[in-house]
Each structure stands twice: as structure tokens, then as C-alpha cells.
XYZ file of C-alpha atoms in Angstrom:
411
model
C -229.760 -74.609 -54.406
C -232.654 -73.077 -56.376
C -232.140 -70.110 -58.661
C -232.855 -66.775 -56.942
C -234.552 -64.018 -58.923
C -234.272 -60.366 -57.891
C -237.582 -58.712 -58.826
C -237.613 -54.904 -58.894
C -240.547 -52.456 -59.333
C -240.739 -49.760 -61.992
C -243.318 -47.008 -62.406
C -241.934 -45.637 -65.678
C -239.762 -46.599 -68.632
C -236.741 -44.705 -67.278
C -236.996 -46.473 -63.926
C -237.363 -49.857 -65.651
C -234.093 -49.260 -67.499
C -232.411 -48.229 -64.248
C -233.671 -51.376 -62.491
C -232.274 -53.613 -65.221
C -228.887 -51.859 -65.360
C -228.516 -51.977 -61.556
C -229.129 -55.697 -61.246
C -232.755 -56.764 -61.667
C -233.396 -60.247 -63.045
C -236.993 -59.190 -63.603
C -239.073 -56.008 -63.339
C -242.762 -55.703 -62.566
C -244.749 -52.848 -64.064
C -248.327 -51.642 -64.407
C -250.175 -50.729 -67.558
C -252.653 -47.873 -67.696
C -255.417 -49.985 -66.134
C -256.168 -52.885 -63.779
C -253.081 -52.596 -61.545
C -252.937 -51.540 -57.894
C -250.859 -48.385 -58.388
C -253.179 -46.075 -60.280
C -251.266 -43.019 -59.042
C -247.964 -44.274 -60.467
C -246.974 -42.978 -63.909
C -247.497 -46.467 -65.316
C -246.830 -47.638 -68.857
C -248.495 -46.862 -72.166
C -248.529 -49.698 -74.685
C -245.604 -48.066 -76.502
C -243.513 -47.696 -73.333
C -244.353 -51.246 -72.322
C -243.090 -52.565 -75.669
C -239.920 -50.483 -75.358
C -239.363 -51.607 -71.771
C -239.805 -55.287 -72.590
C -237.437 -54.982 -75.541
C -234.805 -53.243 -73.368
C -235.148 -55.833 -70.596
C -234.884 -58.772 -72.984
C -231.786 -57.268 -74.624
C -230.186 -57.266 -71.163
C -231.359 -60.736 -70.165
C -234.147 -59.594 -67.839
C -237.892 -60.309 -67.750
C -240.929 -58.041 -67.399
C -244.109 -58.927 -65.496
C -247.301 -56.871 -65.865
C -249.668 -56.352 -62.937
C -253.394 -56.841 -63.432
C -254.138 -57.497 -59.783
C -257.203 -55.414 -58.971
C -260.139 -57.089 -57.252
C -262.442 -56.721 -60.248
C -266.078 -55.619 -60.239
C -268.614 -56.510 -62.933
C -267.903 -53.383 -64.952
C -264.189 -54.222 -65.109
C -264.391 -57.571 -66.883
C -264.999 -56.424 -70.462
C -262.120 -53.985 -70.166
C -259.864 -56.689 -68.740
C -260.550 -58.877 -71.756
C -259.756 -56.053 -74.188
C -256.592 -55.220 -72.241
C -255.363 -58.804 -72.390
C -256.028 -58.871 -76.137
C -253.782 -55.829 -76.420
C -251.057 -57.544 -74.385
C -250.904 -60.329 -76.991
C -248.919 -58.061 -79.265
C -246.756 -56.622 -76.489
C -245.354 -59.833 -75.062
C -244.639 -59.512 -71.328
C -243.132 -62.554 -69.643
C -245.928 -62.982 -67.102
C -249.109 -61.469 -65.678
C -249.606 -60.854 -61.946
C -253.254 -61.533 -61.046
C -255.270 -61.819 -57.832
C -258.891 -62.187 -58.992
C -260.160 -65.647 -60.123
C -262.401 -64.072 -62.761
C -259.478 -62.105 -64.200
C -257.372 -65.285 -64.030
C -259.884 -67.189 -66.172
C -259.972 -64.400 -68.758
C -256.178 -64.456 -68.927
C -256.112 -68.237 -69.419
C -258.611 -67.943 -72.275
C -257.176 -64.882 -74.038
C -253.481 -65.588 -73.341
C -253.269 -69.374 -72.917
C -249.466 -69.476 -73.267
C -248.823 -66.597 -70.857
C -247.184 -67.377 -67.515
C -249.420 -66.293 -64.632
C -248.295 -65.307 -61.142
C -250.801 -65.040 -58.294
C -250.576 -61.727 -56.440
C -250.142 -61.381 -52.684
C -253.604 -59.766 -52.781
C -255.057 -63.276 -53.126
C -254.163 -64.061 -49.474
C -251.840 -66.984 -50.164
C -251.206 -68.304 -46.666
C -251.042 -72.118 -46.998
C -249.807 -74.915 -49.243
C -253.379 -75.903 -50.146
C -253.855 -72.505 -51.789
C -250.602 -72.941 -53.707
C -251.713 -76.388 -54.935
C -255.106 -74.975 -55.945
C -253.514 -72.331 -58.155
C -250.994 -74.828 -59.533
C -253.816 -77.133 -60.672
C -255.400 -74.174 -62.494
C -252.144 -73.452 -64.322
C -250.375 -70.758 -62.285
C -246.600 -70.865 -62.454
C -245.895 -68.801 -59.333
C -247.646 -67.651 -56.161
C -246.635 -64.585 -54.158
C -246.690 -65.462 -50.480
C -248.821 -63.441 -48.100
C -246.761 -60.998 -46.058
C -248.220 -62.557 -42.916
C -246.191 -65.767 -43.374
C -243.094 -66.663 -41.396
C -240.045 -68.171 -43.069
C -240.861 -71.459 -41.360
C -244.345 -71.465 -42.929
C -242.835 -70.700 -46.349
C -240.376 -73.567 -45.855
C -243.291 -75.888 -45.107
C -245.095 -74.725 -48.268
C -241.963 -75.381 -50.340
C -241.876 -78.974 -49.048
C -245.499 -79.614 -50.052
C -245.754 -78.092 -53.537
C -244.363 -79.310 -56.886
C -240.724 -78.494 -57.526
C -241.592 -76.552 -60.689
C -243.931 -74.201 -58.813
C -242.279 -70.944 -57.777
C -242.584 -68.961 -54.540
C -242.196 -65.196 -54.633
C -241.850 -63.238 -51.392
C -241.272 -59.613 -50.454
C -237.794 -58.838 -49.202
C -237.804 -55.034 -48.950
C -240.130 -52.036 -48.931
C -243.221 -50.467 -47.401
C -245.499 -52.750 -45.392
C -249.258 -52.395 -45.824
C -251.017 -52.488 -42.462
C -253.990 -54.434 -43.866
C -254.187 -58.180 -44.238
C -252.375 -59.054 -47.487
C -253.002 -55.517 -48.672
C -256.802 -55.724 -48.631
C -257.833 -52.395 -47.159
C -261.121 -50.495 -46.789
C -259.648 -47.489 -45.008
C -258.884 -45.443 -48.126
C -262.313 -46.095 -49.618
C -264.084 -45.243 -46.359
C -262.193 -41.994 -45.698
C -261.627 -40.664 -49.215
C -263.830 -42.674 -51.590
C -260.749 -44.078 -53.360
C -260.593 -47.869 -53.415
C -257.217 -49.417 -52.548
C -258.340 -52.695 -54.109
C -258.993 -50.897 -57.396
C -255.585 -49.229 -57.466
C -256.411 -45.852 -55.901
C -255.042 -46.109 -52.340
C -254.418 -42.743 -50.655
C -252.319 -44.355 -47.859
C -254.402 -43.099 -44.914
C -252.509 -45.607 -42.752
C -249.633 -43.087 -42.820
C -251.731 -40.183 -41.515
C -251.406 -38.982 -37.930
C -254.270 -40.086 -35.670
C -255.399 -39.313 -32.135
C -258.220 -40.775 -30.037
C -261.140 -38.552 -28.991
C -264.111 -39.616 -26.880
C -267.506 -38.444 -28.172
C -268.551 -36.610 -25.002
C -265.164 -34.846 -24.702
C -264.707 -33.003 -28.002
C -261.283 -31.499 -28.450
C -259.691 -33.702 -25.767
C -257.143 -35.931 -27.448
C -256.248 -39.073 -25.540
C -253.100 -41.221 -25.842
C -253.309 -44.558 -27.659
C -251.819 -47.487 -25.764
C -250.524 -50.930 -26.712
C -251.522 -54.169 -25.058
C -250.492 -57.815 -25.312
C -252.815 -58.357 -28.288
C -250.946 -55.930 -30.515
C -250.824 -52.398 -31.750
C -253.561 -50.151 -33.024
C -251.365 -47.613 -34.767
C -251.248 -48.055 -38.540
C -247.849 -46.747 -39.607
C -245.606 -49.774 -40.104
C -241.857 -49.682 -40.464
C -240.460 -50.766 -43.834
C -239.469 -54.364 -44.457
C -235.726 -54.962 -44.865
C -234.216 -58.452 -45.121
C -230.754 -57.532 -46.428
C -229.211 -59.181 -43.341
C -231.194 -62.395 -43.846
C -230.447 -63.451 -47.422
C -229.304 -66.926 -46.255
C -232.578 -67.612 -44.433
C -234.630 -66.406 -47.420
C -232.752 -68.691 -49.808
C -232.854 -71.667 -47.433
C -236.641 -71.304 -47.087
C -236.934 -72.170 -50.794
C -238.028 -68.764 -52.095
C -237.474 -68.382 -55.851
C -238.057 -64.655 -56.285
C -237.095 -61.833 -53.911
C -239.529 -58.988 -54.476
C -238.843 -55.323 -53.748
C -241.889 -53.095 -53.112
C -242.128 -49.606 -54.621
C -243.638 -48.944 -58.062
C -244.023 -45.264 -57.125
C -240.381 -44.817 -56.103
C -237.661 -42.803 -57.836
C -234.853 -44.142 -59.996
C -232.458 -43.466 -57.102
C -234.443 -45.688 -54.728
C -234.711 -48.449 -57.312
C -231.013 -48.296 -58.207
C -229.938 -48.292 -54.551
C -231.977 -51.302 -53.444
C -231.378 -53.242 -56.670
C -227.616 -52.778 -56.469
C -227.390 -53.698 -52.779
C -229.573 -56.815 -53.000
C -227.939 -57.908 -56.259
C -224.525 -57.821 -54.639
C -225.764 -59.486 -51.451
C -227.358 -62.390 -53.351
C -224.354 -62.855 -55.626
C -221.864 -62.638 -52.749
C -223.748 -65.234 -50.719
C -223.999 -67.674 -53.613
C -220.314 -67.219 -54.386
C -219.163 -67.571 -50.771
C -221.259 -67.195 -47.575
C -218.206 -65.762 -45.819
C -217.968 -63.013 -48.473
C -221.609 -62.136 -47.788
C -220.961 -61.893 -44.048
C -217.848 -59.803 -44.661
C -219.807 -57.284 -46.789
C -222.852 -56.946 -44.493
C -221.716 -53.487 -43.408
C -221.660 -52.247 -47.000
C -225.147 -53.626 -47.701
C -226.544 -51.989 -44.555
C -224.900 -48.671 -45.328
C -226.170 -48.577 -48.911
C -229.723 -49.628 -48.029
C -229.744 -46.899 -45.354
C -229.222 -44.314 -48.091
C -232.735 -44.991 -49.434
C -235.783 -43.139 -48.227
C -237.339 -45.349 -45.538
C -239.420 -45.439 -42.365
C -236.892 -47.394 -40.268
C -236.706 -51.130 -40.807
C -238.373 -54.304 -39.598
C -238.242 -57.994 -40.538
C -242.047 -58.091 -40.676
C -243.602 -61.504 -40.004
C -240.646 -63.605 -41.114
C -239.419 -64.427 -37.603
C -242.762 -64.312 -35.812
C -245.642 -61.895 -35.460
C -244.424 -58.302 -35.192
C -245.033 -56.399 -31.991
C -245.156 -52.703 -31.046
C -241.526 -52.252 -32.115
C -242.584 -52.720 -35.746
C -244.744 -49.592 -35.706
C -243.772 -45.919 -35.858
C -245.504 -43.599 -33.389
C -243.650 -40.309 -33.788
C -243.976 -39.422 -37.469
C -245.439 -40.598 -40.764
C -242.634 -39.082 -42.831
C -239.733 -40.861 -44.506
C -236.094 -40.647 -43.473
C -234.302 -39.083 -46.422
C -230.541 -39.475 -46.318
C -229.768 -38.789 -49.979
C -231.330 -36.541 -52.621
C -231.680 -37.672 -56.228
C -230.100 -35.180 -58.640
C -230.325 -36.965 -61.974
C -229.250 -39.877 -64.158
C -226.514 -39.626 -66.783
C -228.161 -39.894 -70.202
C -225.142 -39.203 -72.435
C -221.465 -38.185 -72.169
C -219.673 -35.827 -74.585
C -216.047 -36.113 -75.647
C -215.161 -33.215 -73.332
C -216.475 -35.194 -70.354
C -219.696 -33.219 -69.782
C -222.689 -35.426 -68.988
C -226.287 -34.757 -69.949
C -228.965 -35.154 -67.273
C -232.551 -34.214 -66.622
C -232.132 -32.415 -63.307
C -234.368 -33.719 -60.504
C -233.333 -31.486 -57.585
C -231.284 -28.311 -57.274
C -227.494 -28.408 -57.010
C -224.750 -25.845 -57.690
C -221.269 -25.348 -59.078
C -218.686 -26.038 -56.343
C -220.957 -28.448 -54.495
C -219.760 -31.911 -53.488
C -222.017 -34.691 -54.759
C -221.713 -38.436 -55.298
C -221.745 -40.513 -58.473
C -223.367 -43.919 -57.954
C -222.294 -46.583 -60.458
C -223.961 -49.912 -61.298
C -220.824 -51.882 -60.397
C -221.128 -50.896 -56.712
C -218.661 -48.027 -56.596
C -219.496 -44.553 -55.318
C -217.340 -41.613 -56.393
C -217.355 -38.285 -54.542
C -216.935 -35.393 -56.984
C -217.124 -31.616 -57.067
C -219.415 -29.958 -59.608
C -217.030 -28.034 -61.863
C -219.484 -26.470 -64.283
C -223.130 -26.505 -65.355
C -224.502 -25.333 -68.691
C -228.002 -25.137 -70.069
C -228.884 -27.292 -73.064
C -227.891 -24.419 -75.389
C -224.460 -24.084 -73.732
C -225.207 -21.060 -71.515
C -223.186 -21.325 -68.262
C -225.189 -21.585 -65.019
C -224.154 -21.381 -61.372
C -226.857 -23.856 -60.385
C -229.620 -26.053 -61.727
C -232.668 -24.643 -59.940
C -235.471 -25.833 -62.235
C -236.916 -29.309 -61.909
C -236.667 -31.408 -65.070
C -234.348 -28.933 -66.793
C -231.961 -30.560 -69.293
C -228.398 -29.577 -68.380
C -224.796 -30.556 -69.110
C -222.506 -31.021 -66.106
C -218.721 -31.274 -65.733
C -217.831 -33.457 -62.749
C -214.164 -34.042 -63.546
C -214.471 -37.844 -63.579
C -215.226 -40.586 -66.077
C -218.956 -41.114 -66.435
C -221.223 -43.535 -68.257
C -224.931 -43.606 -69.121
C -227.055 -44.768 -66.155
C -224.612 -43.473 -63.547
C -226.751 -41.685 -60.922
C -225.969 -38.380 -59.244
C -227.005 -37.963 -55.614
C -226.253 -35.654 -52.689
C -225.802 -36.726 -49.094
C -228.120 -35.036 -46.581
C -226.521 -36.832 -43.621
C -225.102 -34.543 -40.901
C -225.478 -31.544 -43.194
C -222.954 -32.877 -45.716
């Protein structure tokens, strides 16, 4: 059985640390340029160095995205950026553009290169092409079935790695190549500035009937609504491993620490349980499902893995996320008196029941006993976003424990 890497996204240094603590084997991040998440916080050179150092101390790797589809004016900047990365030392670059790939091979000849899903990697010939040029890994197109991935595995060198998405938002465009954002807003998705217009609400109006909105129907050729459900393969770890996939990739570089911790912890346990004993994995399926359901999501689908998705893979009623839990903060330090220090993310109050989420898989329901400001002034609540507070929860806490509140059934 091949090794299985759990690859988690991070949009900031704090989230990177959370990903590593909650089970990531590797984390992928973006610098301040040339990645496809320009609206994410992204990493300065200093944060990137700190993140790589933290990951390596904990036995994890860091991959840096440089996967824009470059225009002429980008190439000089790409070269300068790669020169800067020499002194930072990520474990790999994620690239989609052949011109950017050649610059990376020249400037960083020892750097491992992974080919982004943006490169439309849909067949074994494409994998072999990139392998001959020196790529270590190719990210499979989201349009591939598990059977197609299995066929690719059989036809490529054993030392070449396959990375595939296992969880997260599904882009409606082919391998993520979209013109919709650029056309409607002037912001190019392929340059990292997607405004996600696929999630907007649309209606059909005929030119000669202004103001008359008509229903949009499905037919046997597919759906014409853009808003896809989120991918979730937590119930299909065995099939993913048996297909020969080396790296299970979670989508979401713009997600919160709570999202990252929740999916990382659930998939980490699922992978480890299956490799230890398939029966243990089957026994714990309910726990995996329950935990994954606590993330923000748009309902779940298995995407293309078991055949082309039909109308059931789209959402017609709403473009909003389901939000079952609210992120309150991450424990940064614990005093001798048991108070924990957090940067508060959402409001909560003394007397309220909340949940402590721990990296080892346990969840502890607690009651907020007391809240003080940073200077020690007692407070009844923490109403201000990003306020530094100390909280007494009456239980043993450790750095990187997460505080969350259930929003299910008004709890």
C-alpha cells in the first residue's frame, strides 16, 4: 500500500499551525503573488519562513502555489519571486503554466514541482509528459473518475505521485478555468481574483419580455445552474487509497481555522483508522460524518469520482453555506489558574455552553465561567471581534484547542 498524504490548505500563519497540529502531513499556501487566491490573507516572506519552520519542526511539509496562468507582464516578477523563495525553502512549488514551470526549473533546479489541477491533467499521457520534464507530482483534474485515476496509476512510473481533491468547494468550470468572473466583474479567476459569480442567484429572462423571470429546467444533457455542492469523500477513503492516490487534498485556502481543524482532524483519523484496520474505519464512519457535518458546507457530493454528476449535484434553492458551528477562538496560552488566552472571533457570554475541540479527536462541552479583558477587567461577554480575552472554562486546556458553539437546533 502506498503512503497517503493528507494535504491541508492555509491562508495565514495561524491557520497553517492549526492544520499541522490537527493532522496535516503537508500544507499548501500562497505567497503575496502568483497564486489563485488573491483575496486570501496569504503569506509574507517572513510568515512563510515561520510557517515552514513550524511545519518542519512537527514533521510536516509546506507547498507554495504559483499556479496562475501567466501573461507576458507576469514573467519577470515570477523569476524574481522564485529567486526570493531560494532563501525561504518550501518543500515544493505548485505550478500550472509551462512558462512558469521552465522558470522554476532554471531558478530552483532542486525544488520539487507539482503540476496544478489548473493544467487540465486528464490522462496518463499528460502525466508522462510532465514526468519527463521533471515534475514529481501531478494533481488530477476534478473531472476524472476513480477508475480513470486507477488507469493512470497503472501507466505512470511508480515514483510519480498523484494528488487528488477529497473535500471542499467544487468549481463549476472545467478544471477551474473560468471566464465568468472576468466577464462580469473584470476580475480574472485565472490570475487569482475570482469573485465566485457561480454562487450568485440567477434567473432566465427573454429579451422581448423584460421583467418576466422564467424557470430554468434540466435535461438529459446536464444542468445549467452553476452552484455545485461541496465534494466530500470521507465515506470513500478505501476507494481513494485503492485507486493509487498519493495525496488527499482538501480545498479551502480562504477558510477559517475551525474549518481547517475540523476537516483535518476527521480525515486524519479516517485515514489512520483504515490503515490500522478497515473494520475500525467502518465502525467509526458515523463519527467522521458527524464531525465533517459541523463544517460550513453547501451539502455534499462525490463529484466525478463515481461517474459524471447529474442534477442532484447542484443546489437550486440557495447560494449560502450551511453553518452548524460558530468559531469562537483558538487557545493561545493557559495560565496557572486555568484561564486561557484567545483572540475572540465571534461573540459569546458568561454562562453560555460551548464546546472545546481538541486535536486528539475529543470534544468537551463546557460552560463559560468567566471572561476578562487583557488587563483583567471582568466582562459578561466578548462582543468585539479580535479582542484579546482570558476565559475560564473550568476544564484542562492546551494551546491549539479550539472553542466553538453549536448552532444546531438552537443549541
